[in-house]
Amino acid sequence: MAYFNINRVETGNRIVKRRKEMNLSRDGLADLLWDIGVEISITSIGKWERGECDISEYHARALCRIFGCSLCELIVARLSFYDDEIGRASCRERV
């Protein structure tokens, strides 16, 4: 079985970097998200940027639309494989 673990801190760093490259404040980013129909608070954006909570696929795709990037360019995740027979997990980092 395989599953993804999002690296919240590295993903948050990428969100901050892209936001700053566009000379946007968190408030400005929230406004752009609202303009495309995505309801979000400045507090949530701050939590993503600090790695305090997971970002949903819906919100990540909306950010990618604004930033002009792919999910792979925004999200840092680790693909983990769990071997049911031996009860051991192994991981591969996706950067």
PDB file of C-alpha atoms in Angstrom, residues 9 11 22-23 25 49 51 54-55 70 75 81 93:
ATOM      1  CA  VAL A   9       7.390  23.059   6.373  1.00  0.00           C
ATOM      2  CA  THR A  11       5.616  23.188   1.224  1.00  0.00           C
ATOM      3  CA  MET A  22       4.501  38.036  -6.893  1.00  0.00           C
ATOM      4  CA  ASN A  23       4.899  40.859  -4.333  1.00  0.00           C
ATOM      5  CA  SER A  25       0.867  40.017   1.125  1.00  0.00           C
ATOM      6  CA  GLU A  49       3.216  28.975   5.320  1.00  0.00           C
ATOM      7  CA  GLY A  51       3.752  24.367   8.267  1.00  0.00           C
ATOM      8  CA  ASP A  54      -2.022  20.437   5.883  1.00  0.00           C
ATOM      9  CA  ILE A  55      -3.229  22.128   2.733  1.00  0.00           C
ATOM     10  CA  SER A  70       2.155  22.577 -11.045  1.00  0.00           C
ATOM     11  CA  ILE A  75       3.972  20.503  -2.782  1.00  0.00           C
ATOM     12  CA  PHE A  81       5.072   2.216   0.981  1.00  0.00           C
ATOM     13  CA  GLU A  93      11.157  11.866  -1.016  1.00  0.00           C
TER      14      GLU A  93
END
